[in-house]
Amino acid sequence: MKEKIKVKGQLRAYMQWPLYLSAMLIIMNAIIGAVSVTAGIIMAVFTLLYIGIALWIYTYRKKRLLNGLVEFSAEYSWLQKQLLTDLELPYGIADESGRVLWGNTALAEVLGEEKPFKNTRKNLSSIFPEITKEVLDLEEGSVVLHCTCSDRKYQVQLKAVYMKDSIEDIADAIGTEDAGQMLIAVYLFDETEILTYKQMVNDQKMVAGLIYLDNYEEALESVEEVRRSLLTALIDRKITKYITAMNGIVKKLEKDKYFIAIKQCYIQELKDNRFSILEDVKTVNIGNEMAVTLSIGLGMNGESYSQSYDYARIAIDMALGRGGDQAVVKDGERIQYFGGKAQQVEKTTRVKARVKAHALRELMETKDRLLIMGHRLTDVDSFGAAVGIYRIATAMNKKANIIINEVTSSVKPMMDRFTGNSDYPDDIFMTGARAADLVDNNTILVVVDVNRPSITDAPELLKLVKTIVVLDHHRQSSEIIDNAVLSYVEPYASSACEMVAEVLQYIADGIRIKSAEADAMYAGIVIDTNNFTNQTGVRTFEAAAFLRRNGADVVRVRKLFRDDLDDYKAKAEAVREAEIFEGCFAISTCPSEGIESPTVVGAQAANELLDIAGMKASIVMTFYNNTIYLSARSIDEVNVQVMMEKLGGGGHRTIAGAQLKDMSLEEARNRVKEVIRDMLEKGDIS
C-alpha cells in the first residue's frame, strides 16, 4: 500500500503545478497593469482563461487520467508476468522443503509439467538428487550446484527470498496459503553445450609420455647375439603399434627409451585397459630367458607443453623408483599408478652404489655434524643402517648422532650393546627434540629406511636441515622427501642395511667395522629378508658375506632376536585366528595386550601366515596406541605395496604396511576386504 500512496502524492503534486503557475500569472498581470491599464486588461482575460482551464483539468480530468494510469499499470503488470512466464531461462519458486510452487514455461519443460504451472507436487530433490535437505537449508545467501536431468546438464542456482510484509500478496499470486516467511528462487542454466565444448577442447590437449625398458641389458644378455636385433625390433614394433593405434607419435630417444605424445581423449581408454602394453610386451619371446618389462610415465594438464613433459619425467622417475613394470600418470598434483605386478629385476652391477657413495662422501666432507634418522618406531633394519652411516661418519672424523625417539623391544637388545660401551659416546643416541637444538648450517641429515616425510622419526628436522640425504629400499609413493640433495632409493634391494653395506665398501678405504655394528647390519638384512627367503638377490648375500668378514656373528644375532613367551603366544594366536578370504588371502588380528612391541609381533605373524599352502598374501592388524597397524606380506604373486597405498600406507612389493585411525578392528578388516575385492575386479591381482 505504501507504494500506491506514494504514487498518488506525486501525481497530485504534478497536477497542482498549473495552479501554482496561475498565482505567478496573477502577480505578473498586476505588474503589467501598473505599467499599462490596457495591457493589464488584455492580460487579465488570458489569465482568467488559463486559471479556468487549470481548475477544469484538476477537477474534472483527474479521474480519467487516473483511469489511464491504472490501465497502463495493469497492462504493464500483465506484460511483466508474460515476460517472466515466457523467459527462456528456467525459473521458479519453491518452498523451504523444495516443493516447486510456481515455474515458468521453460522450467515446466524441464520438469515435464504443463506450461506454465502452479503449486505442483514435484520436489526439487526428486528431480535433482544433488539438492539435499542440507542444501535447501539456505537461511540466507545462495548456493550453486551442477546437476543432470534428462541427459542435460544444468547449473542450478538457489537463492533465499524473504517476503516479510508482502507475504499475503505473494501467496495469492503463486496460489498457495502456506508459503512461509522464506521462499527459494530457482534458476537453471543449461551448460550442456558449454561442457561438451570444454570437454572437446580438453580431449585435444597433448599428453607427453616417456617409456623406459626396465631390463633391456639383462634381457639382451639372455638371447643369442645374432637374435638381439630381432628382439629389439619386436619390442619397437609393439610399442609403436600400441601408440599409433591412438593416433599418437613415438620417438626413440635411446636404445631403451622412448618419447610419446597422444591426445588426452585416449587417457581414459588406457586406464580402462590398465595399460595393456605392460603385459603385451612380456609376450615378446624369441628364446630370451627373461621377459622384457617396461615403465611408462605420462604428464598431462600442464600449463604448457614443457610442463607436461616435466610431469612425464617425474612420473617415469616414480615408476622406476617403485620397481618398474608399471605406468604412472601425473595429472597436475594428482598421481595414479597402474600395474607393478612383476618382480623387479636385481641389478648385478654396483656402479650406482659406487657413484652414490662418492657423492655422499663429498657432501659429508663439507659438514661438521651428521644426524642420522630412520622411521617412526625404529626397527632392526633402520637401526642397523643408521649404525652403518654412523661408522662412516666416525671414520671421516665427523661428529654423528642417531635419532631414536621410542625404543622398541626388537631394537633394545641390539641398542644395549652400544649404550654404556666405552667405544661409543654417551650421546650416540638422542631424541628428535634434542637434535633440533643442534642443527646449524654445518649439519647434514641422513635419512635411512624411509622416504616418506610423514613417518620419519622426527619430521621437523626435514624443515630445519638444508642438506638431506635419503637411502632407502622401499618403493616410492606420491609422498616423498622432495628437498633431498642426494637420494639413493633402490626398490630391488632387500634392506637398507644391504645398501649401506655396499656404500661402506666404496666410500673410503680401510674403514674398520666393529663387531656390534656388523651384527646390527647383518641382523637388519636377516629380519627384512625373513632369514634370506624374501627379496634376496646375489648382492644380498655379498653384503652379508662382507659383514661376516667384518665380525658379524650369526649365532649371536639369532640369540638376540629370540621371542619371549608372551610374544610367541601372541603370534600363535594371530595364526590360529586367521581368516582365509577369497581362498588365498590370510587376514588376522594380533593381540597387543601385555606385548612390549605388538607391531613387530604382528609383522612376524604375517610372515608365518605366508607358510600356509595356497596363500598369496597375508594381512595382520594390530591395535596399538589408538591406531590400527597393518602388516602385509606376499611372496611373489601380489603387490602388497599397491594394496597398502590404497589404505594410506606403502612399503615394498612383498613387504608393506599402513596405519588406520578412528575405526574399529572390524571396520579395518572390512576396509582391507574392500581393497582386495577392488584389486581382484580390476585385475591388479591375478
XYZ file of C-alpha atoms in Angstrom:
686
model
C 0.000 0.000 0.000
C 2.898 2.282 0.663
C 3.917 2.329 -2.973
C 0.376 3.246 -4.119
C 0.125 6.200 -1.686
C 3.495 7.434 -2.795
C 2.441 7.396 -6.443
C -0.792 9.342 -5.695
C 1.125 12.028 -3.843
C 3.464 12.536 -6.769
C 0.536 12.638 -9.191
C -1.326 15.243 -7.066
C 1.755 17.483 -6.936
C 2.181 17.122 -10.681
C -1.467 18.204 -11.323
C -1.287 21.136 -8.845
C 1.585 22.791 -10.667
C -0.770 24.632 -13.150
C -2.493 26.204 -10.139
C 0.830 27.353 -8.730
C 1.647 28.890 -12.103
C -1.733 30.664 -12.010
C -0.581 32.597 -8.929
C 2.523 33.668 -10.825
C 0.368 34.859 -13.771
C -1.800 36.954 -11.419
C 1.282 38.647 -9.992
C 2.655 39.275 -13.472
C -0.796 40.614 -14.578
C -0.751 43.162 -11.699
C 2.717 44.344 -12.672
C 1.707 44.767 -16.339
C -1.496 46.621 -15.266
C 0.585 49.097 -13.286
C 2.586 49.871 -16.401
C -0.356 49.947 -18.811
C -4.025 49.641 -17.899
C -4.984 48.470 -21.387
C -2.303 45.819 -21.457
C -3.311 44.738 -17.953
C -6.952 44.259 -19.022
C -5.956 42.206 -22.046
C -3.568 40.125 -19.919
C -6.282 39.604 -17.281
C -8.575 37.985 -19.876
C -5.907 35.417 -20.769
C -5.024 34.864 -17.104
C -8.649 34.086 -16.186
C -8.908 31.723 -19.161
C -5.719 29.883 -18.074
C -6.935 29.596 -14.448
C -10.265 28.199 -15.632
C -8.607 25.554 -17.794
C -6.204 24.588 -14.968
C -9.124 24.206 -12.493
C -11.073 22.152 -15.048
C -8.147 19.800 -15.631
C -7.502 19.406 -11.903
C -11.181 18.908 -11.041
C -12.729 17.007 -13.938
C -9.891 15.373 -15.934
C -8.083 13.855 -12.898
C -10.302 10.767 -12.776
C -9.774 9.987 -16.440
C -6.032 10.447 -16.037
C -6.013 8.077 -13.049
C -8.048 5.550 -15.021
C -5.468 5.701 -17.783
C -2.640 5.129 -15.322
C -4.462 2.158 -13.822
C -4.979 0.656 -17.274
C -1.310 1.207 -18.098
C -0.283 -0.355 -14.778
C -2.470 -3.405 -15.424
C -1.099 -3.825 -18.924
C 2.456 -3.365 -17.624
C 1.873 -5.945 -14.871
C 0.446 -8.411 -17.385
C 3.382 -7.779 -19.731
C 5.853 -8.243 -16.894
C 4.211 -11.516 -15.895
C 4.118 -12.671 -19.508
C 7.790 -11.858 -19.983
C 8.658 -13.861 -16.842
C 6.467 -16.744 -17.961
C 7.954 -16.840 -21.454
C 11.521 -16.225 -20.250
C 13.823 -18.764 -21.903
C 15.771 -19.148 -18.674
C 14.069 -21.815 -16.498
C 12.934 -20.017 -13.374
C 10.660 -20.917 -10.490
C 9.757 -20.512 -6.841
C 9.997 -23.315 -4.262
C 9.235 -23.509 -0.554
C 11.720 -24.404 2.181
C 11.134 -28.136 1.692
C 11.974 -27.905 -2.015
C 8.403 -28.265 -3.322
C 8.001 -26.244 -6.520
C 5.265 -23.624 -6.046
C 5.468 -21.910 -9.406
C 7.544 -22.167 -12.528
C 7.704 -20.513 -15.913
C 7.286 -22.250 -19.264
C 10.979 -23.126 -19.609
C 11.065 -24.729 -16.159
C 7.853 -26.617 -16.948
C 9.549 -28.171 -19.989
C 12.477 -29.297 -17.848
C 10.198 -30.790 -15.181
C 7.708 -32.225 -17.650
C 4.776 -30.116 -16.435
C 2.032 -28.170 -18.150
C 3.147 -24.743 -19.284
C 3.252 -22.759 -17.093
C 2.295 -24.434 -13.811
C 1.421 -23.532 -10.232
C 1.751 -25.438 -6.966
C 2.984 -28.728 -8.410
C 3.614 -31.703 -6.167
C 7.117 -32.167 -7.572
C 10.086 -31.645 -5.297
C 13.479 -30.365 -6.385
C 15.189 -33.258 -4.566
C 13.294 -35.838 -6.631
C 14.368 -34.141 -9.867
C 17.913 -33.263 -8.859
C 19.317 -35.729 -6.259
C 22.174 -33.311 -5.578
C 19.692 -30.907 -3.932
C 19.550 -32.429 -0.465
C 17.837 -31.239 2.687
C 21.114 -29.707 3.866
C 21.443 -27.758 0.614
C 17.917 -26.365 0.948
C 18.716 -25.030 4.419
C 19.951 -21.770 2.902
C 18.991 -19.350 5.698
C 20.436 -16.546 3.598
C 22.556 -16.151 0.523
C 22.638 -18.595 -2.364
C 24.150 -21.872 -3.452
C 25.238 -23.116 -6.877
C 25.111 -26.798 -7.863
C 25.843 -28.745 -11.030
C 23.114 -31.293 -11.776
C 21.865 -33.562 -14.560
C 18.275 -34.002 -15.733
C 17.100 -35.889 -18.834
C 20.630 -36.076 -20.303
C 21.035 -32.324 -19.942
C 23.469 -30.711 -17.548
C 22.374 -27.677 -15.562
C 23.954 -25.188 -13.237
C 21.289 -24.827 -10.540
C 21.307 -21.634 -8.503
C 19.169 -21.487 -5.374
C 18.610 -18.134 -3.720
C 16.760 -17.374 -0.496
C 13.932 -14.790 -0.841
C 12.302 -13.262 2.263
C 8.729 -11.975 1.769
C 8.022 -10.234 5.105
C 5.166 -7.650 4.728
C 4.070 -8.684 1.256
C 3.781 -12.407 2.035
C -0.023 -12.449 1.659
C 0.089 -10.838 -1.786
C 2.840 -13.229 -2.912
C 0.959 -16.226 -1.564
C -2.129 -15.180 -3.520
C -0.093 -14.599 -6.672
C 1.521 -18.068 -6.643
C -1.616 -19.845 -5.456
C -0.580 -21.097 -2.032
C -1.510 -20.294 1.520
C 1.451 -21.829 3.305
C 4.369 -20.177 1.565
C 6.083 -19.308 4.871
C 8.456 -16.471 5.562
C 11.162 -17.728 3.176
C 10.908 -18.921 -0.394
C 13.632 -20.223 -2.686
C 14.164 -18.746 -6.132
C 15.350 -21.444 -8.542
C 17.400 -20.641 -11.663
C 18.534 -23.293 -14.152
C 21.363 -22.546 -16.562
C 21.771 -25.180 -19.269
C 25.509 -25.806 -19.546
C 25.363 -28.976 -21.625
C 26.868 -27.461 -24.747
C 29.451 -25.442 -22.838
C 30.650 -28.565 -21.016
C 30.642 -30.513 -24.276
C 32.846 -27.914 -25.964
C 35.120 -27.715 -22.924
C 35.476 -31.489 -22.964
C 36.283 -31.375 -26.673
C 38.992 -28.779 -26.040
C 40.285 -30.818 -23.101
C 40.360 -34.003 -25.180
C 42.582 -32.316 -27.753
C 45.288 -31.434 -25.215
C 48.642 -33.096 -25.634
C 49.807 -35.707 -23.153
C 53.578 -36.140 -23.008
C 54.959 -39.537 -22.114
C 58.158 -41.481 -21.614
C 58.574 -45.247 -21.957
C 61.678 -46.904 -20.493
C 62.609 -50.578 -20.806
C 63.405 -51.736 -17.262
C 65.674 -54.676 -18.026
C 66.912 -54.041 -21.552
C 70.525 -55.071 -20.954
C 69.605 -58.141 -18.903
C 67.050 -59.313 -21.481
C 69.542 -58.939 -24.343
C 72.181 -60.910 -22.463
C 69.747 -63.828 -22.201
C 69.432 -64.011 -26.033
C 71.910 -65.227 -28.623
C 73.855 -62.316 -30.077
C 72.570 -62.844 -33.615
C 68.957 -62.588 -32.418
C 69.315 -59.482 -30.257
C 68.426 -57.084 -33.072
C 65.240 -59.098 -33.673
C 64.234 -58.781 -30.013
C 64.776 -55.029 -30.153
C 62.757 -54.743 -33.378
C 59.837 -56.722 -31.917
C 59.737 -54.501 -28.832
C 59.860 -51.369 -31.011
C 57.003 -52.719 -33.104
C 54.862 -53.495 -30.041
C 55.290 -50.003 -28.620
C 54.832 -48.234 -31.970
C 51.679 -50.205 -32.821
C 50.197 -49.512 -29.380
C 50.727 -45.740 -29.573
C 49.885 -45.221 -33.263
C 46.552 -47.005 -32.689
C 45.668 -43.912 -30.640
C 46.883 -41.502 -33.331
C 49.962 -40.790 -31.246
C 53.613 -40.406 -32.149
C 56.632 -42.361 -30.896
C 60.216 -41.158 -30.984
C 63.051 -43.421 -29.884
C 65.439 -41.377 -27.758
C 67.928 -44.083 -26.832
C 68.162 -47.838 -27.220
C 65.822 -48.376 -24.251
C 63.980 -45.033 -24.012
C 61.023 -43.656 -25.997
C 59.178 -40.355 -26.090
C 55.456 -40.481 -26.910
C 52.709 -37.889 -27.437
C 48.980 -38.644 -27.568
C 45.715 -36.753 -27.227
C 44.161 -36.556 -23.799
C 40.946 -38.213 -25.014
C 42.766 -41.571 -25.103
C 43.885 -41.469 -21.471
C 40.656 -42.977 -20.135
C 40.961 -45.811 -22.640
C 44.479 -46.511 -21.372
C 43.263 -46.506 -17.786
C 40.333 -48.784 -18.592
C 42.569 -51.434 -20.141
C 45.093 -50.953 -17.305
C 47.846 -50.059 -19.814
C 47.740 -53.413 -21.583
C 51.123 -52.762 -23.206
C 52.686 -53.617 -19.826
C 51.543 -57.226 -20.258
C 51.770 -57.347 -24.069
C 55.478 -56.547 -24.126
C 56.150 -59.511 -21.815
C 54.856 -61.850 -24.530
C 57.805 -60.970 -26.773
C 59.863 -64.142 -26.650
C 62.422 -65.320 -29.171
C 64.264 -67.551 -26.758
C 65.079 -64.921 -24.171
C 65.033 -66.380 -20.670
C 63.958 -63.088 -19.129
C 60.691 -61.356 -20.048
C 61.022 -57.709 -21.022
C 59.235 -55.210 -18.783
C 58.765 -51.506 -19.262
C 57.775 -48.423 -17.289
C 55.531 -45.617 -18.530
C 55.354 -42.041 -17.259
C 52.626 -39.713 -18.540
C 52.268 -35.991 -17.802
C 49.040 -34.133 -18.521
C 47.210 -30.868 -17.867
C 50.368 -28.817 -17.557
C 50.163 -25.094 -18.221
C 52.477 -25.608 -21.188
C 53.893 -28.461 -23.257
C 57.188 -28.193 -21.391
C 55.443 -28.524 -18.036
C 53.559 -31.621 -19.231
C 56.922 -33.056 -20.257
C 58.322 -32.250 -16.810
C 55.337 -34.071 -15.305
C 56.173 -37.061 -17.524
C 59.769 -37.062 -16.266
C 58.577 -37.000 -12.659
C 56.133 -39.815 -13.428
C 58.760 -42.053 -15.053
C 61.137 -41.448 -12.131
C 58.402 -42.570 -9.754
C 57.640 -45.633 -11.886
C 61.302 -46.640 -11.833
C 61.608 -45.795 -8.146
C 58.708 -48.138 -7.419
C 60.384 -51.066 -9.161
C 59.285 -50.629 -12.770
C 56.761 -52.696 -14.757
C 54.102 -50.056 -14.190
C 52.572 -46.864 -15.505
C 52.391 -43.618 -13.544
C 50.095 -40.787 -14.637
C 50.781 -37.338 -13.196
C 47.770 -35.068 -13.708
C 48.793 -31.801 -12.074
C 49.176 -32.643 -8.387
C 47.277 -35.917 -8.730
C 49.251 -39.123 -9.315
C 47.821 -42.521 -10.327
C 49.574 -45.886 -10.511
C 48.827 -48.853 -12.778
C 50.486 -52.261 -12.992
C 53.527 -53.184 -10.936
C 52.791 -56.930 -10.845
C 56.186 -58.268 -11.904
C 59.045 -58.869 -9.526
C 61.670 -56.185 -10.108
C 64.970 -57.357 -11.536
C 68.040 -57.059 -9.360
C 70.845 -55.028 -10.882
C 74.024 -57.064 -10.647
C 76.281 -54.094 -11.276
C 77.377 -51.911 -8.356
C 78.197 -48.850 -10.433
C 75.287 -46.877 -8.993
C 76.263 -47.791 -5.411
C 79.813 -46.574 -6.060
C 78.608 -43.289 -7.608
C 76.223 -42.624 -4.715
C 78.934 -43.482 -2.172
C 81.333 -40.929 -3.677
C 78.579 -38.293 -3.784
C 77.781 -38.948 -0.112
C 81.446 -38.626 0.802
C 81.709 -35.237 -0.938
C 78.659 -33.950 0.949
C 79.937 -35.210 4.307
C 83.341 -33.631 3.820
C 81.742 -30.162 3.710
C 79.839 -30.596 7.004
C 80.882 -30.884 10.650
C 77.918 -32.703 12.171
C 75.905 -35.686 10.957
C 72.388 -36.553 12.124
C 71.039 -39.996 11.221
C 67.301 -40.690 11.311
C 65.084 -43.657 10.459
C 61.338 -44.110 10.547
C 58.967 -43.907 13.480
C 59.073 -46.982 15.779
C 62.576 -47.859 14.601
C 63.032 -51.487 13.513
C 66.200 -53.561 13.201
C 66.852 -52.657 9.541
C 66.515 -48.936 10.242
C 68.740 -49.242 13.327
C 71.409 -51.267 11.508
C 71.511 -48.848 8.566
C 71.839 -45.893 10.957
C 74.742 -47.625 12.741
C 76.430 -48.203 9.372
C 76.189 -44.497 8.471
C 77.483 -43.672 11.980
C 80.587 -45.777 11.294
C 81.187 -43.877 8.009
C 80.924 -40.525 9.849
C 83.351 -41.502 12.618
C 85.810 -42.852 10.030
C 85.761 -39.354 8.472
C 86.199 -37.739 11.930
C 82.716 -36.224 11.910
C 80.503 -35.842 14.967
C 77.433 -38.051 14.476
C 74.225 -38.808 16.386
C 71.471 -41.348 15.763
C 67.908 -40.123 16.390
C 65.583 -42.568 18.157
C 62.510 -41.218 19.923
C 60.992 -44.519 21.025
C 62.967 -47.700 21.664
C 61.042 -50.835 20.688
C 61.629 -54.287 22.165
C 63.012 -55.517 18.836
C 65.758 -52.878 18.819
C 66.534 -52.736 22.546
C 68.765 -55.876 22.704
C 70.919 -54.518 19.886
C 70.886 -50.980 21.255
C 72.087 -52.176 24.689
C 75.373 -53.205 23.102
C 76.082 -49.543 22.292
C 74.836 -47.737 25.400
C 77.336 -47.818 28.223
C 80.027 -49.070 25.849
C 83.309 -47.176 26.203
C 83.854 -47.411 22.445
C 80.879 -45.083 21.853
C 79.991 -41.644 23.292
C 77.086 -41.292 25.691
C 75.146 -39.137 23.220
C 75.338 -41.550 20.285
C 71.533 -41.853 20.561
C 69.292 -38.838 21.116
C 65.704 -37.690 20.638
C 64.478 -35.550 17.766
C 63.859 -32.578 20.071
C 67.463 -32.651 21.325
C 68.777 -32.995 17.755
C 66.729 -29.973 16.624
C 68.692 -27.788 19.081
C 71.985 -28.875 17.499
C 71.064 -28.076 13.902
C 73.117 -25.370 12.166
C 74.387 -24.619 8.662
C 77.115 -27.262 9.014
C 74.690 -30.110 9.691
C 73.814 -32.914 7.280
C 70.814 -35.195 7.834
C 70.905 -38.777 6.523
C 67.503 -40.489 6.375
C 67.626 -44.292 6.195
C 64.982 -46.970 5.531
C 62.221 -44.452 4.777
C 61.408 -41.951 2.013
C 58.073 -40.620 3.279
C 58.457 -37.482 5.429
C 55.297 -38.088 7.475
C 56.568 -41.331 9.028
C 60.143 -40.290 9.774
C 61.101 -40.315 13.451
C 61.430 -36.509 13.610
C 59.692 -34.844 10.616
C 60.524 -31.357 11.916
C 64.214 -31.936 11.137
C 63.418 -32.151 7.423
C 62.496 -28.455 7.555
C 65.413 -27.374 9.735
C 68.293 -29.086 7.917
C 69.297 -27.763 4.487
C 71.418 -30.767 3.368
C 69.433 -34.018 3.367
C 70.444 -37.461 2.063
C 67.957 -40.328 1.632
C 68.938 -44.031 1.481
C 66.004 -46.411 1.230
C 64.857 -49.662 -0.347
C 61.090 -49.062 -0.200
C 59.137 -48.200 -3.322
C 58.354 -44.517 -3.662
C 54.832 -43.152 -3.288
C 53.394 -39.728 -4.134
C 54.661 -38.508 -0.753
C 58.420 -38.170 -0.914
C 61.177 -36.151 0.729
C 61.408 -33.634 -2.088
C 64.173 -31.426 -0.680
C 66.847 -34.137 -0.573
C 70.225 -33.161 -2.050
C 71.105 -36.826 -2.643
C 68.542 -39.609 -2.985
C 69.522 -43.276 -3.278
C 66.311 -45.325 -3.472
C 66.621 -48.870 -4.838
C 63.439 -50.989 -4.558
C 65.216 -54.177 -5.645
C 67.490 -54.082 -2.561
C 66.498 -56.434 0.233
C 67.079 -53.930 3.004
C 68.567 -50.568 3.898
C 71.409 -52.429 5.645
C 72.341 -54.106 2.342
C 72.573 -50.688 0.663
C 74.664 -49.198 3.484
C 76.960 -52.244 3.456
C 77.675 -51.588 -0.236
C 78.237 -47.866 0.387
C 80.696 -48.767 3.165
C 82.817 -50.705 0.671
C 83.146 -47.762 -1.729
C 83.028 -44.576 0.338
C 86.554 -44.861 1.753
C 89.409 -47.335 2.055
C 90.228 -49.121 5.260
C 87.047 -48.475 7.248
C 87.063 -50.962 10.132
C 83.638 -52.062 11.324
C 83.279 -53.132 14.937
C 81.534 -56.424 15.718
C 78.491 -54.750 17.307
C 77.995 -52.656 14.180
C 78.429 -55.653 11.872
C 75.907 -57.609 13.976
C 73.377 -54.763 13.771
C 73.629 -54.514 9.990
C 73.599 -58.281 9.499
C 70.518 -58.502 11.734
C 68.792 -55.874 9.608
C 69.303 -57.975 6.479
C 68.171 -61.175 8.239
C 64.982 -59.595 9.624
C 63.953 -57.808 6.403
C 64.566 -60.893 4.251
C 62.946 -63.245 6.802
C 66.129 -65.290 7.054
C 67.090 -64.777 3.388
C 63.769 -66.032 1.977
C 62.193 -62.725 0.797
C 63.590 -60.268 -1.769
C 67.011 -61.885 -1.644
C 69.444 -61.493 -4.536
C 73.091 -62.007 -5.301
C 74.048 -58.650 -3.816
C 72.179 -59.519 -0.604
C 74.460 -62.499 0.000
C 77.515 -60.453 -0.995
C 76.588 -57.784 1.568
C 76.035 -60.487 4.214
C 79.404 -62.028 3.369
C 81.099 -58.622 3.699
C 79.570 -58.192 7.168
C 80.564 -61.724 8.190
C 84.149 -60.946 7.216
C 83.956 -57.866 9.437
C 82.891 -59.733 12.553
C 79.148 -60.362 12.300
C 78.238 -63.482 14.278
C 75.253 -65.499 13.056
C 74.699 -67.299 16.363
C 74.944 -64.090 18.382
C 72.386 -62.392 16.137
C 69.994 -65.325 16.412
C 70.187 -65.279 20.222
C 69.474 -61.547 20.304
C 66.194 -61.945 18.426
C 64.622 -64.926 20.075
C 60.986 -64.296 21.074
C 59.858 -64.229 24.683
C 56.942 -66.478 25.631
C 54.221 -63.759 25.528
C 55.284 -62.631 22.058
C 55.340 -66.219 20.830
C 51.836 -66.858 22.209
C 50.500 -63.655 20.595
C 51.987 -64.685 17.254
C 50.489 -68.170 17.600
C 47.093 -66.646 18.441
C 47.220 -64.474 15.318
C 47.915 -67.549 13.211
C 45.133 -69.523 14.934
C 42.523 -66.773 14.381
C 43.416 -66.209 10.712
C 40.530 -65.883 8.246
C 41.068 -67.125 4.699
C 39.454 -64.569 2.371
C 38.775 -65.268 -1.306
C 40.633 -68.566 -0.897
C 44.128 -67.075 -0.942
C 44.349 -64.105 1.456
C 45.040 -64.655 5.150
C 43.607 -61.871 7.337
C 44.092 -61.906 11.091
C 44.361 -59.794 14.245
C 47.354 -59.880 16.565
C 46.772 -59.347 20.317
C 48.578 -56.329 21.743
C 47.782 -56.513 25.452
C 50.862 -57.277 27.516
C 53.130 -57.190 24.442
C 56.031 -54.743 24.506
C 56.236 -54.316 20.706
C 52.950 -55.586 19.261
C 53.601 -54.126 15.789
C 56.761 -56.240 15.447
C 54.909 -59.362 16.566
C 52.157 -58.574 14.053
C 54.727 -58.364 11.247
C 56.218 -61.706 12.334
C 52.746 -63.267 12.348
C 52.179 -62.017 8.788
C 55.387 -63.792 7.731
C 54.218 -67.002 9.420
C 50.859 -66.936 7.610
C 52.642 -66.991 4.242
C 53.826 -70.527 5.033
C 50.242 -71.770 4.648
C 49.793 -73.528 1.319
C 47.878 -71.538 -1.298
C 48.282 -68.152 0.372
C 49.103 -65.281 -1.991
C 49.270 -62.602 0.723
C 48.750 -62.112 4.440
C 47.488 -59.077 6.337
C 47.735 -58.832 10.130
C 46.097 -55.996 12.103
C 47.421 -54.817 15.468
C 45.686 -52.259 17.685
C 48.309 -50.157 19.488
C 48.229 -46.593 20.869
C 44.739 -45.905 19.432
C 45.988 -46.822 15.955
C 45.499 -49.961 13.893
C 48.800 -51.065 12.340
C 48.555 -53.224 9.223
C 51.391 -55.573 8.235
C 51.045 -57.027 4.734
C 53.287 -59.715 3.258
C 53.414 -61.668 -0.004
C 55.846 -63.963 -1.787
C 55.626 -63.026 -5.455
C 52.059 -63.016 -6.786
C 50.601 -59.935 -5.082
C 51.989 -56.404 -4.892
C 51.082 -55.586 -1.285
C 52.587 -52.120 -1.649
C 49.758 -51.134 -4.019
C 47.269 -52.709 -1.607
C 48.576 -50.735 1.371
C 48.778 -47.498 -0.646
C 45.026 -47.711 -1.133
C 44.792 -47.649 2.673
C 47.159 -44.697 3.054
C 50.336 -46.718 3.586
C 53.101 -48.095 1.408
C 56.287 -50.092 1.531
C 57.817 -52.759 -0.663
C 56.334 -55.070 -3.278
C 56.318 -58.030 -0.877
C 56.511 -56.193 2.452
C 54.243 -53.243 3.193
C 52.153 -51.652 5.902
C 49.630 -48.962 6.744
C 48.111 -47.199 9.740
C 44.382 -46.648 10.241
C 42.869 -44.353 12.846
C 39.384 -43.632 14.185
C 37.946 -47.058 13.377
C 37.434 -50.447 14.986
C 39.286 -53.638 14.089
C 36.148 -54.964 12.384
C 35.857 -51.797 10.272
C 39.549 -52.094 9.370
C 39.039 -55.731 8.362
C 36.149 -54.701 6.089
C 38.292 -51.954 4.523
C 41.010 -54.497 3.737
C 38.450 -56.832 2.153
C 37.036 -53.997 0.039
C 40.518 -53.182 -1.286
C 41.197 -56.835 -2.122
C 37.858 -57.152 -3.954
C 38.553 -53.955 -5.897
C 42.030 -55.158 -6.921
C 40.633 -58.535 -7.997
C 37.930 -56.861 -10.114
C 40.437 -54.541 -11.806
C 42.894 -57.344 -12.494
C 45.615 -55.958 -10.209
C 45.728 -59.418 -8.621
C 45.848 -62.370 -10.972
